[in-house]
Amino acid sequence: MKINTIPCNMLDENCYIVSDETKECMIIDCGAASVMEQKAISDYITKEGLKPVLYVLTHGHFDHTMGSNWIYDTYGLQPTICERDAELYKDFRKEAAAFGFIIDYDLPVIGRCLNDGDTVTFGNSTFKVIHTPGHSKGSVVFYNKENNVAFTGDTLFKGSIGRTDLPGGSMFQMINSLRLLQQLPDETVIYPGHGPETTMKFEGATNPYLDR
């Protein structure tokens, strides 16, 4: 499995392109707000000879979704998102305005809604959906056991966690979600929605929000 990270927009959000030996790929959280960021994504896909077949979102906040219309226009992929964040996704422009960002376009219609325990698949790779509310009602983690990787969105960062003070957030739910993630193997590589990658072992030993 090959993973490429492209930081996007003013909030330095991580967009991931994940591919396997079949050359099919999954795009995660496209927050590309500029032509330059969009070009970086498409140039990588072209250079690697990849075929995008799946577009998934770890949650519905605007900094993770603002490139969704470009993904749809370029690759014909509608977003896959947890059903509990469907309304948050649809309120994209309103949410962005609350942070001072005026956006004059709409996002594409959701293609598939996910629930805890579902799976998403591309090529020979399958990811389990782990519902991790706390940052938002519908935050999820995409976990692949065979390659020991987890895309945690804004639930777990290196040395920190996502905010719980936004609408739909809950520190109580976040604590329960973190305890759930702590059951993943130590060797699991964590790819967060912002910042550098880390491992579950490192976070278990150093992250002040984890209690094992």
Rosetta silent file (secondary structure, phi, psi, omega in degrees, C-alpha in Angstrom):
SEQUENCE: MKINTIPCNMLDENCYIVSDETKECMIIDCGAASVMEQKAISDYITKEGLKPVLYVLTHGHFDHTMGSNWIYDTYGLQPTICERDAELYKDFRKEAAAFGFIIDYDLPVIGRCLNDGDTVTFGNSTFKVIHTPGHSKGSVVFYNKENNVAFTGDTLFKGSIGRTDLPGGSMFQMINSLRLLQQLPDETVIYPGHGPETTMKFEGATNPYLDR
SCORE:     score description
SCORE:     0.000 S_00000001
   1 L     0.000  136.656  179.988    0.000    0.000    0.000 S_00000001
   2 E  -118.887  133.992 -175.858    1.281    3.467   -0.908 S_00000001
   3 E  -126.160  126.362  176.496    0.140    6.625    0.870 S_00000001
   4 E  -119.934  135.656 -177.873    0.741   10.175   -0.288 S_00000001
   5 E  -110.207  130.185  176.853   -0.095   13.243    1.800 S_00000001
   6 E  -126.506  107.177  178.120   -0.948   16.618    0.286 S_00000001
   7 E   -64.944  139.983 -174.936   -1.543   19.472    2.777 S_00000001
   8 E  -133.841  153.441  171.883   -4.439   21.688    1.744 S_00000001
   9 L    56.077 -178.693 -173.149   -6.044   25.065    2.433 S_00000001
  10 L   -67.918  -13.710  179.596   -5.470   27.694    5.070 S_00000001
  11 L  -102.134    9.437  174.565   -5.922   25.165    7.897 S_00000001
  12 L    54.121   49.827 -179.804   -3.190   22.827    6.613 S_00000001
  13 E   -82.057  143.218 -178.576   -5.559   19.868    6.291 S_00000001
  14 E   -89.692  117.148  168.688   -4.171   16.529    5.114 S_00000001
  15 E   -97.326  131.635 -178.230   -5.600   15.079    1.908 S_00000001
  16 E  -113.635  141.212  170.986   -4.493   11.479    1.404 S_00000001
  17 E  -117.988  116.297 -173.324   -4.194    9.417   -1.761 S_00000001
  18 E  -116.023  124.524 -177.498   -4.026    5.721   -0.930 S_00000001
  19 E  -133.210  162.287  174.516   -3.226    3.120   -3.598 S_00000001
  20 L  -130.169 -168.085 -173.032   -2.288   -0.533   -3.865 S_00000001
  21 L   -65.081  -15.479  178.662   -0.735   -2.857   -6.437 S_00000001
  22 L   -79.133  -11.967 -175.914   -3.847   -2.715   -8.635 S_00000001
  23 L    75.751    1.521  168.950   -3.237    1.007   -9.238 S_00000001
  24 E   -75.837  153.363 -179.320   -6.731    1.785   -7.995 S_00000001
  25 E  -142.846  158.243  176.046   -6.767    4.482   -5.342 S_00000001
  26 E  -116.038  134.328  175.619   -8.897    6.051   -2.635 S_00000001
  27 E  -104.317  132.264 -177.689   -8.861    9.784   -1.935 S_00000001
  28 E  -117.380  127.135  170.204   -9.470   10.843    1.675 S_00000001
  29 L    53.801   69.626  178.333  -10.602   14.312    2.819 S_00000001
  30 L   -82.316  102.991  177.005   -9.959   16.555   -0.162 S_00000001
  31 L  -100.897   19.401 -175.302   -9.707   20.040    1.283 S_00000001
  32 L   -60.678  116.368 -176.544   -8.027   21.442   -1.842 S_00000001
  33 L  -105.788  -13.795 -176.503   -9.012   25.112   -1.995 S_00000001
  34 L  -124.446  160.744  176.338   -6.643   26.363   -4.684 S_00000001
  35 H   -60.973  -36.334  179.773   -5.731   25.416   -8.226 S_00000001
  36 H   -63.088  -42.566  178.581   -2.203   24.718   -7.022 S_00000001
  37 H   -68.046  -40.991  177.492   -3.438   22.192   -4.442 S_00000001
  38 H   -62.356  -40.705  179.722   -5.760   20.556   -6.949 S_00000001
  39 H   -65.448  -38.053  178.979   -2.904   20.301   -9.443 S_00000001
  40 H   -61.170  -39.105  178.834   -0.657   18.669   -6.839 S_00000001
  41 H   -68.441  -50.674 -177.116   -3.285   15.963   -6.339 S_00000001
  42 H   -67.262  -35.524  178.326   -3.964   15.369  -10.031 S_00000001
  43 H   -63.953  -41.242  179.103   -0.258   15.474  -10.940 S_00000001
  44 H   -64.493  -45.103 -179.707    0.509   12.773   -8.375 S_00000001
  45 H   -61.141  -42.270  179.223   -2.349   10.584   -9.602 S_00000001
  46 H   -67.653  -45.487 -178.503   -1.210   10.977  -13.207 S_00000001
  47 H   -60.035  -39.007 -178.315    2.476   10.408  -12.424 S_00000001
  48 H   -85.065   -6.303 -178.999    1.688    7.197  -10.541 S_00000001
  49 L    67.107   38.118 -174.302   -0.764    5.998  -13.191 S_00000001
  50 L   -91.127  157.823  175.642   -3.553    5.674  -10.636 S_00000001
  51 E  -119.996  104.855  178.235   -7.282    5.224  -11.110 S_00000001
  52 E   -69.135  123.823 -178.894   -9.355    7.002   -8.431 S_00000001
  53 E  -124.469   -7.390 -174.989  -12.370    4.819   -7.610 S_00000001
  54 E  -149.930  135.188  177.209  -13.349    5.927   -4.098 S_00000001
  55 E  -128.059  117.207 -175.549  -13.629    9.242   -2.251 S_00000001
  56 E  -124.008  153.710  179.019  -14.187    9.116    1.511 S_00000001
  57 L  -122.137  134.102  175.958  -14.489   11.690    4.290 S_00000001
  58 L   -74.459  -25.516  175.175  -13.462   11.201    7.911 S_00000001
  59 L  -168.914  179.878 -168.916  -16.019   13.854    8.893 S_00000001
  60 L   -99.299    6.683 -177.994  -18.013   16.744    7.490 S_00000001
  61 L   -65.626  147.166 -168.552  -16.122   19.914    8.484 S_00000001
  62 H   -60.570  -32.529 -177.861  -15.536   22.340    5.627 S_00000001
  63 H   -69.108  -17.091  177.801  -11.732   22.241    5.704 S_00000001
  64 H   -98.423  -10.192 -173.123  -11.905   18.513    4.894 S_00000001
  65 H  -119.628   -7.459 -168.346  -14.628   18.770    2.243 S_00000001
  66 L   -68.934  -10.210  174.650  -14.049   21.985    0.299 S_00000001
  67 L   -98.709    8.330 -174.105  -12.363   20.163   -2.601 S_00000001
  68 H   -65.352  -35.846  178.404  -15.229   17.700   -3.039 S_00000001
  69 H   -66.233  -36.910  176.569  -16.742   19.498   -6.012 S_00000001
  70 H   -66.124  -40.430  176.510  -13.370   19.391   -7.792 S_00000001
  71 H   -59.520  -43.618 -179.645  -13.079   15.656   -7.062 S_00000001
  72 H   -66.542  -45.102 -179.180  -16.522   15.118   -8.549 S_00000001
  73 H   -65.396  -33.679 -174.627  -15.860   17.276  -11.616 S_00000001
  74 H   -87.472  -42.162 -172.821  -12.455   15.669  -12.243 S_00000001
  75 H  -119.462   -2.835  177.870  -13.004   12.023  -11.332 S_00000001
  76 L    70.712   23.286 -176.276  -16.788   11.647  -11.110 S_00000001
  77 L  -103.180  123.720  172.212  -16.640   10.500   -7.480 S_00000001
  78 L   -85.716  150.790 -176.699  -19.332   11.406   -4.966 S_00000001
  79 L   -73.031  147.667  172.178  -18.277   11.515   -1.307 S_00000001
  80 E  -110.019  125.822 -172.350  -18.751    8.662    1.129 S_00000001
  81 E  -148.645  154.911  175.781  -19.393    9.914    4.677 S_00000001
  82 E   -61.938  137.270 -177.458  -20.894    8.786    7.976 S_00000001
  83 H   -60.668  -25.742 -179.080  -24.640    9.378    7.981 S_00000001
  84 H   -73.957  -12.554  175.066  -24.365   11.266   11.285 S_00000001
  85 H  -109.533   10.341 -178.398  -22.338   13.984    9.539 S_00000001
  86 H   -61.372  -43.099 -179.686  -24.538   14.196    6.451 S_00000001
  87 H   -68.762  -37.682  176.957  -26.273   17.374    7.648 S_00000001
  88 H   -61.047  -43.165  177.492  -22.959   18.950    8.645 S_00000001
  89 H   -61.038  -42.791 -177.762  -21.663   18.243    5.136 S_00000001
  90 H   -69.393  -26.011  178.944  -24.770   19.775    3.579 S_00000001
  91 L   -89.745   26.557 -174.917  -24.365   22.929    5.746 S_00000001
  92 H   -47.046  -52.868 -175.480  -20.910   23.436    4.239 S_00000001
  93 H   -68.953  -38.699  178.957  -21.260   27.108    3.342 S_00000001
  94 H   -64.392  -43.302 -179.557  -22.943   28.046    6.626 S_00000001
  95 H   -65.634  -42.982  178.876  -20.249   26.325    8.661 S_00000001
  96 H   -61.336  -40.517 -179.579  -17.455   27.959    6.641 S_00000001
  97 H   -62.476  -33.470  178.441  -19.073   31.383    7.130 S_00000001
  98 H   -63.620  -22.327  177.778  -19.030   30.848   10.896 S_00000001
  99 L  -100.783    7.692  176.319  -15.222   30.707   10.608 S_00000001
 100 L    89.397   12.744 -179.657  -15.079   33.801    8.411 S_00000001
 101 L  -108.692  119.942  179.356  -14.770   32.033    5.058 S_00000001
 102 L   -95.676  117.263 -177.754  -17.250   33.013    2.334 S_00000001
 103 L  -118.547  131.375 -171.776  -17.654   30.186   -0.191 S_00000001
 104 L  -109.425   24.459  177.161  -19.795   30.621   -3.297 S_00000001
 105 L  -134.757  160.256  178.857  -20.159   27.037   -4.517 S_00000001
 106 L  -101.849  160.830  177.714  -22.055   23.953   -3.401 S_00000001
 107 L   -93.349  156.860  178.954  -20.747   20.465   -2.725 S_00000001
 108 L   -67.962  159.242  178.100  -21.797   17.365   -4.693 S_00000001
 109 L   -63.871  141.031  177.823  -24.557   15.091   -3.457 S_00000001
 110 L   -61.961  135.850  179.613  -23.420   12.392   -1.033 S_00000001
 111 L   -89.334  -38.613 -178.593  -22.962    9.058   -2.766 S_00000001
 112 E  -149.021  138.862  174.930  -22.983    6.696    0.220 S_00000001
 113 E  -104.539  137.986 -175.798  -23.595    7.052    3.937 S_00000001
 114 E  -106.723  157.264  170.956  -21.599    4.930    6.368 S_00000001
 115 L  -131.798  165.543  179.323  -22.214    3.417    9.780 S_00000001
 116 L   -56.139  133.790  178.223  -19.917    1.855   12.364 S_00000001
 117 L    90.679  -10.299  175.032  -18.568   -1.509   11.211 S_00000001
 118 L   -66.889  170.363  175.009  -19.092   -0.880    7.504 S_00000001
 119 E  -129.463  153.534  171.195  -16.225   -1.360    5.070 S_00000001
 120 E  -125.256  143.908 -171.558  -14.941    0.586    2.076 S_00000001
 121 E  -136.971  139.742  166.940  -12.918   -1.116   -0.647 S_00000001
 122 E  -141.720  146.799 -179.935  -10.688   -0.248   -3.582 S_00000001
 123 L    51.129 -127.126  177.630   -8.445   -2.624   -5.521 S_00000001
 124 L  -100.802   15.368 -172.469   -7.356   -5.388   -3.146 S_00000001
 125 E  -113.825  134.898  178.994   -7.652   -3.177   -0.049 S_00000001
 126 E  -126.754  134.188  178.546  -10.462   -3.038    2.485 S_00000001
 127 E  -116.728  134.366  174.933  -10.845   -0.526    5.317 S_00000001
 128 E   -85.219  141.314  177.946  -13.088   -0.967    8.328 S_00000001
 129 E   -93.627  120.999  177.193  -15.150    2.034    9.421 S_00000001
 130 E  -112.803  115.471 -179.942  -14.825    2.843   13.135 S_00000001
 131 E   -73.739  123.015 -176.311  -17.290    5.448   14.385 S_00000001
 132 L  -131.300   68.535  179.671  -15.423    7.883   16.672 S_00000001
 133 L   -64.098  157.670 -179.578  -17.747   10.739   17.685 S_00000001
 134 L   147.243  -55.237  173.740  -16.385   13.589   19.755 S_00000001
 135 L   -76.013  -39.762  171.525  -14.967   16.069   17.257 S_00000001
 136 L  -146.752  167.202 -177.297  -18.211   15.768   15.306 S_00000001
 137 L   -63.973  -32.326 -174.642  -21.211   13.465   15.545 S_00000001
 138 L  -113.365   25.477  176.628  -20.151   11.468   12.522 S_00000001
 139 L   -62.884  137.490  176.989  -16.369   11.361   12.797 S_00000001
 140 E  -134.968  160.688  172.996  -14.965    8.023   11.629 S_00000001
 141 E  -115.655  138.175  174.755  -11.619    6.278   11.342 S_00000001
 142 E  -103.558  116.612 -171.307  -10.690    4.158    8.330 S_00000001
 143 E  -120.847  129.123  175.862   -8.610    1.189    9.503 S_00000001
 144 E  -116.946  109.287 -175.037   -6.769   -1.415    7.444 S_00000001
 145 L   -66.876  -39.685 -174.535   -5.554   -4.298    9.592 S_00000001
 146 L   -63.152  -34.640 -179.011   -3.384   -5.957    6.940 S_00000001
 147 L  -106.268    1.930  177.666   -1.196   -2.881    6.487 S_00000001
 148 L    55.557   51.441  177.881   -1.545   -1.521   10.048 S_00000001
 149 E  -130.281  146.458  177.703   -2.762    1.917    9.017 S_00000001
 150 E  -140.986  128.401  175.699   -5.551    4.115   10.354 S_00000001
 151 E   -99.013  110.507 -166.412   -6.780    7.432    8.992 S_00000001
 152 E  -100.918    1.007 -179.732   -8.088    9.211   12.076 S_00000001
 153 E    55.076 -134.432 -179.959   -9.309   12.557   10.733 S_00000001
 154 L  -102.261   24.344  174.421   -9.603   15.053   13.574 S_00000001
 155 L   -82.717  -49.615 -176.695  -10.130   12.469   16.293 S_00000001
 156 E  -131.535  125.756  174.734   -6.475   11.732   17.048 S_00000001
 157 E  -112.799  170.381  171.664   -3.395   13.813   16.213 S_00000001
 158 L   -67.638  112.839  177.777    0.235   13.353   17.081 S_00000001
 159 L    79.199    3.465 -176.596    0.353   14.499   20.711 S_00000001
 160 E  -158.669 -171.708  178.070   -3.182   15.854   20.744 S_00000001
 161 E  -139.097  171.225  177.741   -6.829   15.397   19.739 S_00000001
 162 L   -75.361  161.864  177.994   -9.434   17.311   17.781 S_00000001
 163 L   -63.665  147.952  176.333  -11.567   20.083   19.242 S_00000001
 164 L  -120.023    6.793 -175.878  -14.728   19.113   21.060 S_00000001
 165 L   -97.998    5.614  177.023  -16.194   22.611   21.481 S_00000001
 166 L   -86.699  161.506  178.097  -17.677   22.895   17.986 S_00000001
 167 L   -54.086  129.747 -177.513  -21.358   22.154   17.276 S_00000001
 168 L    89.272   -5.988  178.939  -21.866   18.400   17.523 S_00000001
 169 L   -84.255  158.840 -179.176  -18.694   17.926   19.554 S_00000001
 170 L  -159.712  119.691  177.682  -18.539   16.154   22.900 S_00000001
 171 H   -66.429  -35.363  178.078  -15.602   15.567   25.232 S_00000001
 172 H   -60.767  -46.637  178.987  -17.449   12.633   26.812 S_00000001
 173 H   -68.093  -35.940  178.508  -17.830   10.974   23.412 S_00000001
 174 H   -61.012  -44.755  179.334  -14.258   11.843   22.492 S_00000001
 175 H   -59.290  -43.631  178.821  -12.913   10.063   25.574 S_00000001
 176 H   -65.404  -38.159  178.890  -14.906    6.952   24.696 S_00000001
 177 H   -66.638  -40.425  178.847  -13.701    7.120   21.080 S_00000001
 178 H   -64.759  -38.605  176.564  -10.071    7.437   22.168 S_00000001
 179 H   -63.543  -35.018  176.634  -10.446    4.412   24.418 S_00000001
 180 H   -66.114  -44.912  179.982  -11.789    2.507   21.431 S_00000001
 181 H   -66.002  -28.992  179.483   -8.831    3.538   19.274 S_00000001
 182 L   -65.797  -11.319  176.410   -6.414    2.502   22.002 S_00000001
 183 L   -81.693   -9.810  175.827   -7.429   -1.081   21.299 S_00000001
 184 L   -68.610  151.263 -179.528   -5.677   -0.907   17.929 S_00000001
 185 L   -58.508  149.909  179.584   -2.277   -2.643   17.787 S_00000001
 186 L   -55.334  -34.295 -175.482    0.784   -0.649   18.843 S_00000001
 187 L   -78.307   -1.507  179.271    2.252   -0.924   15.340 S_00000001
 188 L   -62.654  126.135  176.337   -0.714    0.865   13.770 S_00000001
 189 E   -87.835  127.087 -176.732    0.468    3.933   11.856 S_00000001
 190 E   -97.734  123.189  175.337   -1.831    6.897   12.470 S_00000001
 191 E  -111.629  102.207 -174.126   -2.494    9.317    9.609 S_00000001
 192 E   -85.894  170.267  179.428   -4.330   12.314   11.114 S_00000001
 193 L   -72.627  -19.237  176.652   -6.379   15.060    9.525 S_00000001
 194 E  -145.456  145.031  175.123   -3.728   17.641   10.418 S_00000001
 195 L    84.473 -176.646 -173.402   -0.054   17.342   11.224 S_00000001
 196 L   -77.686  162.838  175.204    2.459   14.496   10.901 S_00000001
 197 L   -71.157  163.024 -179.719    1.865   10.776   11.050 S_00000001
 198 E  -153.049 -169.876  176.126    2.512    8.862   14.245 S_00000001
 199 E  -129.047  157.097  178.211    1.970    5.395   15.729 S_00000001
 200 H   -63.668  -34.695  178.397   -0.455    4.066   18.297 S_00000001
 201 H   -62.251  -45.492 -179.370    2.490    2.942   20.419 S_00000001
 202 H   -64.849  -43.394 -179.607    3.957    6.441   20.476 S_00000001
 203 H   -66.452  -38.377  178.348    0.606    8.044   21.264 S_00000001
 204 H   -62.165  -29.965 -178.070   -0.106    5.535   24.008 S_00000001
 205 H   -89.107  -23.394 -170.314    3.190    6.451   25.644 S_00000001
 206 H  -126.905  -23.686 -174.820    3.153   10.226   25.153 S_00000001
 207 L   -74.384  120.641 -175.973   -0.281   11.620   24.291 S_00000001
 208 L   -66.077  -14.505 -178.950   -1.757   13.246   27.428 S_00000001
 209 L   -90.754   -6.917  178.600   -5.305   12.462   26.261 S_00000001
 210 L  -101.930  143.962 -168.714   -4.736    8.700   26.154 S_00000001
 211 L  -118.940   19.355  179.357   -4.909    6.767   29.395 S_00000001
 212 L   -90.061    0.000    0.000   -3.303    3.365   28.827 S_00000001
